[in-house]
PDB file of C-alpha atoms in Angstrom:
ATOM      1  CA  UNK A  19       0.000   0.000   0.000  1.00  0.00           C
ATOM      2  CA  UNK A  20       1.038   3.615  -0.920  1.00  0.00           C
ATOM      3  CA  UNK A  21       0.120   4.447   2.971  1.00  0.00           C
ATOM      4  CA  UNK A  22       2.724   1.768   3.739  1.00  0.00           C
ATOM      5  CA  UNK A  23       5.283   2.822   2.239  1.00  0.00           C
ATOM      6  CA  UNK A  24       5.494   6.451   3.198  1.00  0.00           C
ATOM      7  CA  UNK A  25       5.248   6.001   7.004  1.00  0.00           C
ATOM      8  CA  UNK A  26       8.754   3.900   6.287  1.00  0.00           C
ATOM      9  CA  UNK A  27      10.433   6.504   4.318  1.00  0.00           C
ATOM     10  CA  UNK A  28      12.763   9.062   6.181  1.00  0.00           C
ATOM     11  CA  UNK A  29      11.798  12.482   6.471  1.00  0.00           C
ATOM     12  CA  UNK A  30      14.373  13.430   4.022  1.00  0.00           C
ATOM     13  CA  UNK A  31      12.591  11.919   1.295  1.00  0.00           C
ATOM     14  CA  UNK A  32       8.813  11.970   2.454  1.00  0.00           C
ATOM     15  CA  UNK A  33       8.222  15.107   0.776  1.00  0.00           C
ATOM     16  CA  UNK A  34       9.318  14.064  -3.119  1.00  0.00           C
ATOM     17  CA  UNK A  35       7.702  10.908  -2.940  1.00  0.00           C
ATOM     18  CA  UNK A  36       4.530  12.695  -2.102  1.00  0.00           C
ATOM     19  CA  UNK A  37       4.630  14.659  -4.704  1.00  0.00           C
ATOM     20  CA  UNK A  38       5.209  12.202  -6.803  1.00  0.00           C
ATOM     21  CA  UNK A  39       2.292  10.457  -5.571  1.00  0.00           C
ATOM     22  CA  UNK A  40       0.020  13.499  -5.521  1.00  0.00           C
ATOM     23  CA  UNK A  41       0.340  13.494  -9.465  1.00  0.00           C
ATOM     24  CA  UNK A  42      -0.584   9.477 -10.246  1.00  0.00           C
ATOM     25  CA  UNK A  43      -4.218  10.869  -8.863  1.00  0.00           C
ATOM     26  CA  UNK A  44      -6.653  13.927  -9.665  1.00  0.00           C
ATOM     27  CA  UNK A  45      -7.504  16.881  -7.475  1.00  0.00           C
ATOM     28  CA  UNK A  46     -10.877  16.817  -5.391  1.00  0.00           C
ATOM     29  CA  UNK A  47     -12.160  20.207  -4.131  1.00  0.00           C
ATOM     30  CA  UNK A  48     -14.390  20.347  -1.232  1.00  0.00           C
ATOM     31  CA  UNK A  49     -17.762  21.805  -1.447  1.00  0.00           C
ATOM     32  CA  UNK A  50     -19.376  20.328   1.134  1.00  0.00           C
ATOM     33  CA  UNK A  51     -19.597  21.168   4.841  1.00  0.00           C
ATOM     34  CA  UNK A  52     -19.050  23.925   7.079  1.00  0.00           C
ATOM     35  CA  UNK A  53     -15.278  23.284   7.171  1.00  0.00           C
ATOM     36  CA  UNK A  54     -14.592  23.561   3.392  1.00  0.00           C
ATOM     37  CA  UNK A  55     -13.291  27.396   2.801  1.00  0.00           C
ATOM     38  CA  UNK A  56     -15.177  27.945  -0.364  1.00  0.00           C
ATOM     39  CA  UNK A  57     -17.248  30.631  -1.805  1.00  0.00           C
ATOM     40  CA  UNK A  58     -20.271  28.654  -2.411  1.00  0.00           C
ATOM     41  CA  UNK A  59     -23.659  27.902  -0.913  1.00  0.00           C
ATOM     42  CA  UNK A  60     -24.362  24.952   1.021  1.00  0.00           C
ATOM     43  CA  UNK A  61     -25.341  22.251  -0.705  1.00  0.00           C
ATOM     44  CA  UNK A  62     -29.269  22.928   1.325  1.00  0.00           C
ATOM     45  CA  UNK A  63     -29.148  26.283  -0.161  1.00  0.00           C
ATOM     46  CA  UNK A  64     -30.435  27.415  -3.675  1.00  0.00           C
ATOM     47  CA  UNK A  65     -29.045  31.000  -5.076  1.00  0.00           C
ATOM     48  CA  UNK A  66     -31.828  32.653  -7.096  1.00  0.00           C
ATOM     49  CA  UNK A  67     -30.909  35.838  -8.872  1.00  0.00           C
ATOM     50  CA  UNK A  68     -33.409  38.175  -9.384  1.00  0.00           C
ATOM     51  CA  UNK A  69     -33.794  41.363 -11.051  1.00  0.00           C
ATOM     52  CA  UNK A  70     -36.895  44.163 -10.702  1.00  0.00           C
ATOM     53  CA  UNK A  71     -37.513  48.136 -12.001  1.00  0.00           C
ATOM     54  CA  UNK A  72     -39.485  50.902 -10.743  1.00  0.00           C
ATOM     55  CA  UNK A  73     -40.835  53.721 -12.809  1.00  0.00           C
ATOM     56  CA  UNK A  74     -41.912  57.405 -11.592  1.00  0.00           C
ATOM     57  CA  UNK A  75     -43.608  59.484 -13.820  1.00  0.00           C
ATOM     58  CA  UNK A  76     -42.811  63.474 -13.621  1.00  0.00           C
ATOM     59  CA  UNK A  77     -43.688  66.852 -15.135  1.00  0.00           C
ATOM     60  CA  UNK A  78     -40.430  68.420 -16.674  1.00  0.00           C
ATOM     61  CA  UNK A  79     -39.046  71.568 -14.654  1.00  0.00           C
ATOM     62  CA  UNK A  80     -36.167  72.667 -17.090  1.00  0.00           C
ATOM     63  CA  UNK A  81     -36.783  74.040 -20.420  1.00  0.00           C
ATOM     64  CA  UNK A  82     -33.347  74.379 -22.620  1.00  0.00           C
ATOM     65  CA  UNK A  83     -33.361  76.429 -25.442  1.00  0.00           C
ATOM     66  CA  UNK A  84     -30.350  76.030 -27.836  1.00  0.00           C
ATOM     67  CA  UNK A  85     -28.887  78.463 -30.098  1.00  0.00           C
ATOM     68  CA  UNK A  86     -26.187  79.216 -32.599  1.00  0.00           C
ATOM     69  CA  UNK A  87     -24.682  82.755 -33.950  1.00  0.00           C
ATOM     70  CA  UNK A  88     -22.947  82.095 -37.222  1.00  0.00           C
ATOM     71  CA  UNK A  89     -21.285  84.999 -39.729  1.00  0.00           C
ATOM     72  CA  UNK A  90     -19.109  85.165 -42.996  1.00  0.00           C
ATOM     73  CA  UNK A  91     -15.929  87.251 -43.571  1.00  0.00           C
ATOM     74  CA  UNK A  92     -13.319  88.020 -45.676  1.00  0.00           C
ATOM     75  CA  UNK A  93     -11.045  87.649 -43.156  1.00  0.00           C
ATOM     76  CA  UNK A  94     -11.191  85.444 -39.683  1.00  0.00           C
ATOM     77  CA  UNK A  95     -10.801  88.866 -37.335  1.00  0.00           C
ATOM     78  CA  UNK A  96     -14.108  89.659 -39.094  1.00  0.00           C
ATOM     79  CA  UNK A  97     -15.987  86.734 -38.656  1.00  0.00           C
ATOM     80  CA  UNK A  98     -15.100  86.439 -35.069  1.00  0.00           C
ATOM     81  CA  UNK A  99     -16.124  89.950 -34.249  1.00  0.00           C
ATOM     82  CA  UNK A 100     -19.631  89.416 -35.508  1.00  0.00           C
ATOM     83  CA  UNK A 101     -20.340  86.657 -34.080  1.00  0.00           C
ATOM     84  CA  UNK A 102     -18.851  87.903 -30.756  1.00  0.00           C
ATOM     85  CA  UNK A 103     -21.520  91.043 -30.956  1.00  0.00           C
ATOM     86  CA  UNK A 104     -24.170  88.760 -31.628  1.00  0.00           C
ATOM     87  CA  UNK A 105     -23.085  86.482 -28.463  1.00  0.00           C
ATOM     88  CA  UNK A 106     -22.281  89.522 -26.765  1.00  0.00           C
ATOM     89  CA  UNK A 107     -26.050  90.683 -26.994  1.00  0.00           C
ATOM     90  CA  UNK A 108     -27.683  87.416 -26.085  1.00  0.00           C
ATOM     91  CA  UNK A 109     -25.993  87.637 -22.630  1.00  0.00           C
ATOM     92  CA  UNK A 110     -26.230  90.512 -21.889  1.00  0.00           C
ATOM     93  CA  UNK A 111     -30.573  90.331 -22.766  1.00  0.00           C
ATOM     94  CA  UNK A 112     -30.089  86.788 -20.931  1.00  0.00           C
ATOM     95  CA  UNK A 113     -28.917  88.691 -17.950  1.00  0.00           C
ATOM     96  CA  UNK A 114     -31.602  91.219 -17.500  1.00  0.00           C
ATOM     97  CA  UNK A 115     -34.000  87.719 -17.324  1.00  0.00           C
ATOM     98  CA  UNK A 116     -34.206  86.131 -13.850  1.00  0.00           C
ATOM     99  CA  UNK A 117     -33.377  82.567 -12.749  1.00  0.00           C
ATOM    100  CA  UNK A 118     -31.902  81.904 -15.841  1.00  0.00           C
ATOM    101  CA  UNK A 119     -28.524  79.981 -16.658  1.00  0.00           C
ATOM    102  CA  UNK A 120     -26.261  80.899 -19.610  1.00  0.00           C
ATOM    103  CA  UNK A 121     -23.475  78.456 -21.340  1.00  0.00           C
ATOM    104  CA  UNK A 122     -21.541  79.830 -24.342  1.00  0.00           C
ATOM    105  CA  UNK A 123     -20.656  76.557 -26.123  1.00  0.00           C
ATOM    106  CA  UNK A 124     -18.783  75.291 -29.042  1.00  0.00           C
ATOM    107  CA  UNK A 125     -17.000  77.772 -30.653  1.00  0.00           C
ATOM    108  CA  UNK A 126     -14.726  77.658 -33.891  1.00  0.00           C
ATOM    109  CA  UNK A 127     -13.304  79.669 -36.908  1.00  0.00           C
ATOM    110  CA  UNK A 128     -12.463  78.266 -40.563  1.00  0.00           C
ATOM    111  CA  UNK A 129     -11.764  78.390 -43.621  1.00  0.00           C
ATOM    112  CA  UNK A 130     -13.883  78.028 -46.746  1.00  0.00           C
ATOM    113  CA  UNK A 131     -12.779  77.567 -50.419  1.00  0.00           C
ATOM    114  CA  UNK A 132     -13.770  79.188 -53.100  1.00  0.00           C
ATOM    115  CA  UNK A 133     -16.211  77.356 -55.351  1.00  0.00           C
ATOM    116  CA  UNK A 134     -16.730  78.126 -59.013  1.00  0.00           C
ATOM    117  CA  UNK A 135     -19.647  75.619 -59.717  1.00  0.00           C
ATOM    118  CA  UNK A 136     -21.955  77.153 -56.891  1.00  0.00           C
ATOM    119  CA  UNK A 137     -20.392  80.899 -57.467  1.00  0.00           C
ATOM    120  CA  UNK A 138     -18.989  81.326 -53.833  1.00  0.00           C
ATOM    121  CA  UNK A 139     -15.945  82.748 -53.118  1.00  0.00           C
ATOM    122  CA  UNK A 140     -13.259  82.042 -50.566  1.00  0.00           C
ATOM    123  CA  UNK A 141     -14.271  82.999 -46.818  1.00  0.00           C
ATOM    124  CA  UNK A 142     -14.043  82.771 -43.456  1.00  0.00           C
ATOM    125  CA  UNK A 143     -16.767  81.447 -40.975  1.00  0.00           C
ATOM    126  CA  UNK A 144     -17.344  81.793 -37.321  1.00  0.00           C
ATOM    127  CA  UNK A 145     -19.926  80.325 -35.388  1.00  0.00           C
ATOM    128  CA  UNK A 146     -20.634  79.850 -31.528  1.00  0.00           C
ATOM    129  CA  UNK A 147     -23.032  77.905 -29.534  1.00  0.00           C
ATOM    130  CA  UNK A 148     -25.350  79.249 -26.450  1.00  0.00           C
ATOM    131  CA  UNK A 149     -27.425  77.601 -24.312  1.00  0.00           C
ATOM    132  CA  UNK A 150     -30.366  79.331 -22.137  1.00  0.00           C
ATOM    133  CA  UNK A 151     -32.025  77.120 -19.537  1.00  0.00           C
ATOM    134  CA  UNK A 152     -35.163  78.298 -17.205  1.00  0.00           C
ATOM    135  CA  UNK A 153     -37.237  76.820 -14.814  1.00  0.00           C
ATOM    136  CA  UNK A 154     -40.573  77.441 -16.964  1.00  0.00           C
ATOM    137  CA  UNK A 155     -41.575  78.383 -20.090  1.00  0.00           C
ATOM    138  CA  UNK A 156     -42.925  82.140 -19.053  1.00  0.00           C
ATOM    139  CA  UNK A 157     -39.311  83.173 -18.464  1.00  0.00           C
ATOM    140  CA  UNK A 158     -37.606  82.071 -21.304  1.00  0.00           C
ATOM    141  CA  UNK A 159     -39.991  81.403 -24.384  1.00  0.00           C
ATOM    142  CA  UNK A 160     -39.916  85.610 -24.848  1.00  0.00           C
ATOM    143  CA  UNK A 161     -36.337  85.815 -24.817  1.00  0.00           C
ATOM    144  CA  UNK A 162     -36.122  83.254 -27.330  1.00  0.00           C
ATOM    145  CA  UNK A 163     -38.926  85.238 -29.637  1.00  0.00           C
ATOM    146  CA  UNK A 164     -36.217  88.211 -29.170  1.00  0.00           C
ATOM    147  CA  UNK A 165     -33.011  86.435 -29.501  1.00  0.00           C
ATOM    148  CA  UNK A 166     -34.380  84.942 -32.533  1.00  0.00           C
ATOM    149  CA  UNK A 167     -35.529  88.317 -34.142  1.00  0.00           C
ATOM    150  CA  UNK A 168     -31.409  89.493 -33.464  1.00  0.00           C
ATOM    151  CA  UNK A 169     -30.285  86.960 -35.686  1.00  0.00           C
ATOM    152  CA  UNK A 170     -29.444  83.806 -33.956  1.00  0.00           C
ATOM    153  CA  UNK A 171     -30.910  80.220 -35.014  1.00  0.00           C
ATOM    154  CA  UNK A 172     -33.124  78.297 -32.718  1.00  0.00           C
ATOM    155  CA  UNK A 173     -32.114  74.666 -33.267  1.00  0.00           C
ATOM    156  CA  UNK A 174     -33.760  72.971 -30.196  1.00  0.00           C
ATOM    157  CA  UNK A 175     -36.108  73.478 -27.539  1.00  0.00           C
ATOM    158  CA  UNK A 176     -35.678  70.495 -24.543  1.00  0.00           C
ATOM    159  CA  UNK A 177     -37.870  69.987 -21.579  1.00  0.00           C
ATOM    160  CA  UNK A 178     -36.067  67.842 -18.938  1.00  0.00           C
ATOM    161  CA  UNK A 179     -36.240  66.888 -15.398  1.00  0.00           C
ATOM    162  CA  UNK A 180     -33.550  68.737 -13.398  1.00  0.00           C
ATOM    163  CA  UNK A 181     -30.460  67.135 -11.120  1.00  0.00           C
ATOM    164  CA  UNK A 182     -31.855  67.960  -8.437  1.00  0.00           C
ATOM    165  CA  UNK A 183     -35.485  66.340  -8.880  1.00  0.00           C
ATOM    166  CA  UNK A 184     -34.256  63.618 -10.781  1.00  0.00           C
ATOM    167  CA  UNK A 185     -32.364  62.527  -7.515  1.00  0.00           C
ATOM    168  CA  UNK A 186     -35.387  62.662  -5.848  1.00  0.00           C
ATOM    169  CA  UNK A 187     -37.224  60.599  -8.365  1.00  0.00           C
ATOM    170  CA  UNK A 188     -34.418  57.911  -8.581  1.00  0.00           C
ATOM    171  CA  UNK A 189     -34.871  57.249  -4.767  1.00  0.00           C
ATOM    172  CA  UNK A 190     -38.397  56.455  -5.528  1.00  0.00           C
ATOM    173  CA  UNK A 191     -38.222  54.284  -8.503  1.00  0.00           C
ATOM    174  CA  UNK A 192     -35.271  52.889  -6.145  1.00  0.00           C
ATOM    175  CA  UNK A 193     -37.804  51.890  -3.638  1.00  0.00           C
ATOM    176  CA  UNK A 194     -40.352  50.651  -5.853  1.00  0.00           C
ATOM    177  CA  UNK A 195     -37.942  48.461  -7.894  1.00  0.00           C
ATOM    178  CA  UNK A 196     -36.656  46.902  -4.183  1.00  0.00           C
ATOM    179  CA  UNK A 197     -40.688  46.264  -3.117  1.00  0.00           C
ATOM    180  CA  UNK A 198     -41.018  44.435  -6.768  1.00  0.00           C
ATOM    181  CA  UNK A 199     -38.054  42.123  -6.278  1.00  0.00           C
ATOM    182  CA  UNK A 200     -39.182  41.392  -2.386  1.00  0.00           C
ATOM    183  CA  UNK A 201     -42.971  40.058  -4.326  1.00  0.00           C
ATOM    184  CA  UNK A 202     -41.048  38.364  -6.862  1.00  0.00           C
ATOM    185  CA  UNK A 203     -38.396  37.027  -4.232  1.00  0.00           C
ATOM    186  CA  UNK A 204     -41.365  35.288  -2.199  1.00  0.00           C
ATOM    187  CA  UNK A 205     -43.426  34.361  -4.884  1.00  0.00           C
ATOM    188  CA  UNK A 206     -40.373  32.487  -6.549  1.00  0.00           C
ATOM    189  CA  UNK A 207     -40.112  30.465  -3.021  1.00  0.00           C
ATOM    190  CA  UNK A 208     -43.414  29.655  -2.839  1.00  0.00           C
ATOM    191  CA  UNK A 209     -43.707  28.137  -6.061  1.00  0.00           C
ATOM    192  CA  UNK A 210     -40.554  26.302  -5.005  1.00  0.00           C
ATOM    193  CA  UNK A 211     -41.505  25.315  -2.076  1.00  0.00           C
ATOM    194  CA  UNK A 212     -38.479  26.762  -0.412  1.00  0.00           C
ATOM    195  CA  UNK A 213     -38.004  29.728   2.226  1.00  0.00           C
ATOM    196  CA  UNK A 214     -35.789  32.806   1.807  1.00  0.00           C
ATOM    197  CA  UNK A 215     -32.632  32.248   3.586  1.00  0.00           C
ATOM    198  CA  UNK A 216     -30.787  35.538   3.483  1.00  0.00           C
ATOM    199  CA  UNK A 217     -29.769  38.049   0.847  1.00  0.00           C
ATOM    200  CA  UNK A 218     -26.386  37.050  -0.961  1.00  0.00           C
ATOM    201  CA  UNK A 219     -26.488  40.605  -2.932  1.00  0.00           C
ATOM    202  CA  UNK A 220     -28.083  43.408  -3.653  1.00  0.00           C
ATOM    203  CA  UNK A 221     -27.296  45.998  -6.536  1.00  0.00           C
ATOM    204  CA  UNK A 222     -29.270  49.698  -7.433  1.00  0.00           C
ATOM    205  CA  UNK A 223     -29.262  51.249 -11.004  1.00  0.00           C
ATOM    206  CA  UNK A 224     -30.931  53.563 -12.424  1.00  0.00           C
ATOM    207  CA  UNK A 225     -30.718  54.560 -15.847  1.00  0.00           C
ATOM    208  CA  UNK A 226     -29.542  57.570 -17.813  1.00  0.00           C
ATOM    209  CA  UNK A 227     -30.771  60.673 -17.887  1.00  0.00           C
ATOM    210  CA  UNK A 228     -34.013  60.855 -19.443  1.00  0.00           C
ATOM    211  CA  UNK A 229     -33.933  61.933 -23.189  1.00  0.00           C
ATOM    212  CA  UNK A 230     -34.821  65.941 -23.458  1.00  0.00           C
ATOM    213  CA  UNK A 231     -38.471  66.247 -25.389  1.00  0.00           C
ATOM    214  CA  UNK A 232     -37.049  68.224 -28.303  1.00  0.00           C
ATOM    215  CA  UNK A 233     -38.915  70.621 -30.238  1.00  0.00           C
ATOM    216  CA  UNK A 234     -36.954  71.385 -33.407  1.00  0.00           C
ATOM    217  CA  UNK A 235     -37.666  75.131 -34.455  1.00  0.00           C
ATOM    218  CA  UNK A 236     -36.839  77.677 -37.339  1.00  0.00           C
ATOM    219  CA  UNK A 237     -34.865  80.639 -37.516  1.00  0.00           C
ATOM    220  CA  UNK A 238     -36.695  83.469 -37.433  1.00  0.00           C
ATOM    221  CA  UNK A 239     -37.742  85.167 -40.672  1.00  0.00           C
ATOM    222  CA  UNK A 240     -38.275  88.409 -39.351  1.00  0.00           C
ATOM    223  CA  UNK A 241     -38.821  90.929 -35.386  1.00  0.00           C
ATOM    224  CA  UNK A 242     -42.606  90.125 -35.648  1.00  0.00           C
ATOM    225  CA  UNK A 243     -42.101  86.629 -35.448  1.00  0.00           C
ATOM    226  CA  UNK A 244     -44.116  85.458 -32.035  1.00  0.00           C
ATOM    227  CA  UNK A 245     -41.994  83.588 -29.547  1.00  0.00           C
ATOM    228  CA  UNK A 246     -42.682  79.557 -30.039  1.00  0.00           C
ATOM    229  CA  UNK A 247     -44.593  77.415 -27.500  1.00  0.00           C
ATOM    230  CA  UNK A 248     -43.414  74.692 -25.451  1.00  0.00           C
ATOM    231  CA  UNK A 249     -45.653  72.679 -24.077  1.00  0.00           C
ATOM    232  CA  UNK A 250     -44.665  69.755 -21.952  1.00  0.00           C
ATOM    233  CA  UNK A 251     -45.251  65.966 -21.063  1.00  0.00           C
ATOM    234  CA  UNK A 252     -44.662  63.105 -18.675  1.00  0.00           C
ATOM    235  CA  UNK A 253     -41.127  61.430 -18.742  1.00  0.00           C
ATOM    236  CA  UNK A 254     -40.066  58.619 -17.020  1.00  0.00           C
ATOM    237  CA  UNK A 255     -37.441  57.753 -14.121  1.00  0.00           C
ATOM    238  CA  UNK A 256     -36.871  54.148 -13.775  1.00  0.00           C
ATOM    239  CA  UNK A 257     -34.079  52.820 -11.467  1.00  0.00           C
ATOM    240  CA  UNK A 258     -33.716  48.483 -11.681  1.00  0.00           C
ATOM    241  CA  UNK A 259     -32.383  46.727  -8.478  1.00  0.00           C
ATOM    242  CA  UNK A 260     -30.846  42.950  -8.813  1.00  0.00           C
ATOM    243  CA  UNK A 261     -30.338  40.239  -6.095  1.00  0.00           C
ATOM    244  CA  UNK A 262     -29.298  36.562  -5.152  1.00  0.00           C
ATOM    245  CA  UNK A 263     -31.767  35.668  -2.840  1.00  0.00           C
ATOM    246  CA  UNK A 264     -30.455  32.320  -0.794  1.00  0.00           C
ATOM    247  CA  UNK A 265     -33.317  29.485  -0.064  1.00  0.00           C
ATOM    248  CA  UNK A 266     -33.307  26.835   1.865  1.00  0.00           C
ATOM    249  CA  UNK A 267     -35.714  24.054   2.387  1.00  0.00           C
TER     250      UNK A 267
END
């Protein structure tokens, strides 16, 4: 017997021999029992992973308007300093508007070659981005009627829920989601016949930002042009929450 013969070796040559013995037979990892140091359930226990959302529904409370200043020069100092003036005037009409937030954007300068076939000639073009946001419509929908009438281009108006009441929100749909995977946690060990052990994990997510409700608008043909309407609509804040749930018998 292999048992034998190592009890009758020295101890200068137990160790080789039972190495060499350790590789005539495959390795056996322990899973079962309290004193195996593994990772894994009990062999009484089942993992069931699990995975629920909640949704709250909310009136927007940011309106975004988006606009561009764009002008053509013979030379690049031109460009820029119309384009400036125009920027320059938004602000300062953006100021005079309470609880309203300004961002100058993008900005960049290039050049343009001339083309023959559609009779244009070499120039320069500047343009600049600016960004007006507002808690409600009846602050910022005139400014945009007036902006527009100065020249600049109205490419968007968003609605969107704010940072601030989004995080509120989230928490919500947080809670909702954890209430939905608690049903569907029992109801999965009733139908197994089993009883929740203990919670193994449990994981929160909630979902990006929800998409601005653009309304895509034109540039404004002339000053009498009326500033545009806005109107608004529900959007969604959903937040998922996942789980291994542990039963036993």
């Amino acid at each position: 017997m292999i048992f034998t013969r190592f009890r009758s070796l020295t101890r200068r040559h137990a160790l080789p021999a039972l190495l060499a013995a350790a590789s005539l037979y495959p390795a056996v990892t322990l899973a079962q029992g309290t004193g195996a140091n593994t990772d894994s359930a009990p062999s009484d226990e089942t993992r069931l992973e699990l995975s629920a959302s909640g949704t709250v529904q909310a009136q927007p409370d940011q309106l975004t308007a988006t606009f561009f200043a764009e002008s053509r020069a013979d030379t690049a100092a031109a460009a820029q300093a119309q384009v400036n003036s125009l920027i320059g005037k938004a602000i300062s009409a953006a100021a005079q508007t309470p609880d309203l937030t300004v961002n100058a954007e993008s900005y960049f300068v290039q050049h343009e070659d001339a083309d023959t076939r559609q009779n244009r000639r070499a120039q320069w073009v500047a343009r600049q981005t600016i960004r007006l946001t507002a808690a409600d419509g009846k602050t910022l929908l005139p400014l945009v009627g007036q902006l527009q009438a100065e020249n600049l281009a109205l490419t968007r108006l968003d609605w969107s829920v704010s940072r601030k009441k989004r995080a509120e929100l989230t928490r919500q749909a947080e809670t909702l989601a954890l209430q939905d995977m608690q049903q569907r946690a029992h109801a999965a060990a009733d139908t197994l016949k089993l009883k929740i052990s203990s919670l193994a994990s449990v994981s929160l997510d909630d979902q990006d930002m929800p998409r601005p409700m653009p309304m895509m608008m034109a540039r404004a043909a002339s000053a009498d042009m009326m500033a545009p309407s806005a109107p608004t609509g529900m959007q969604d804040v959903t937040a998922t929450a996942r789980a291994t749930v542990l039963l036993t018998p």
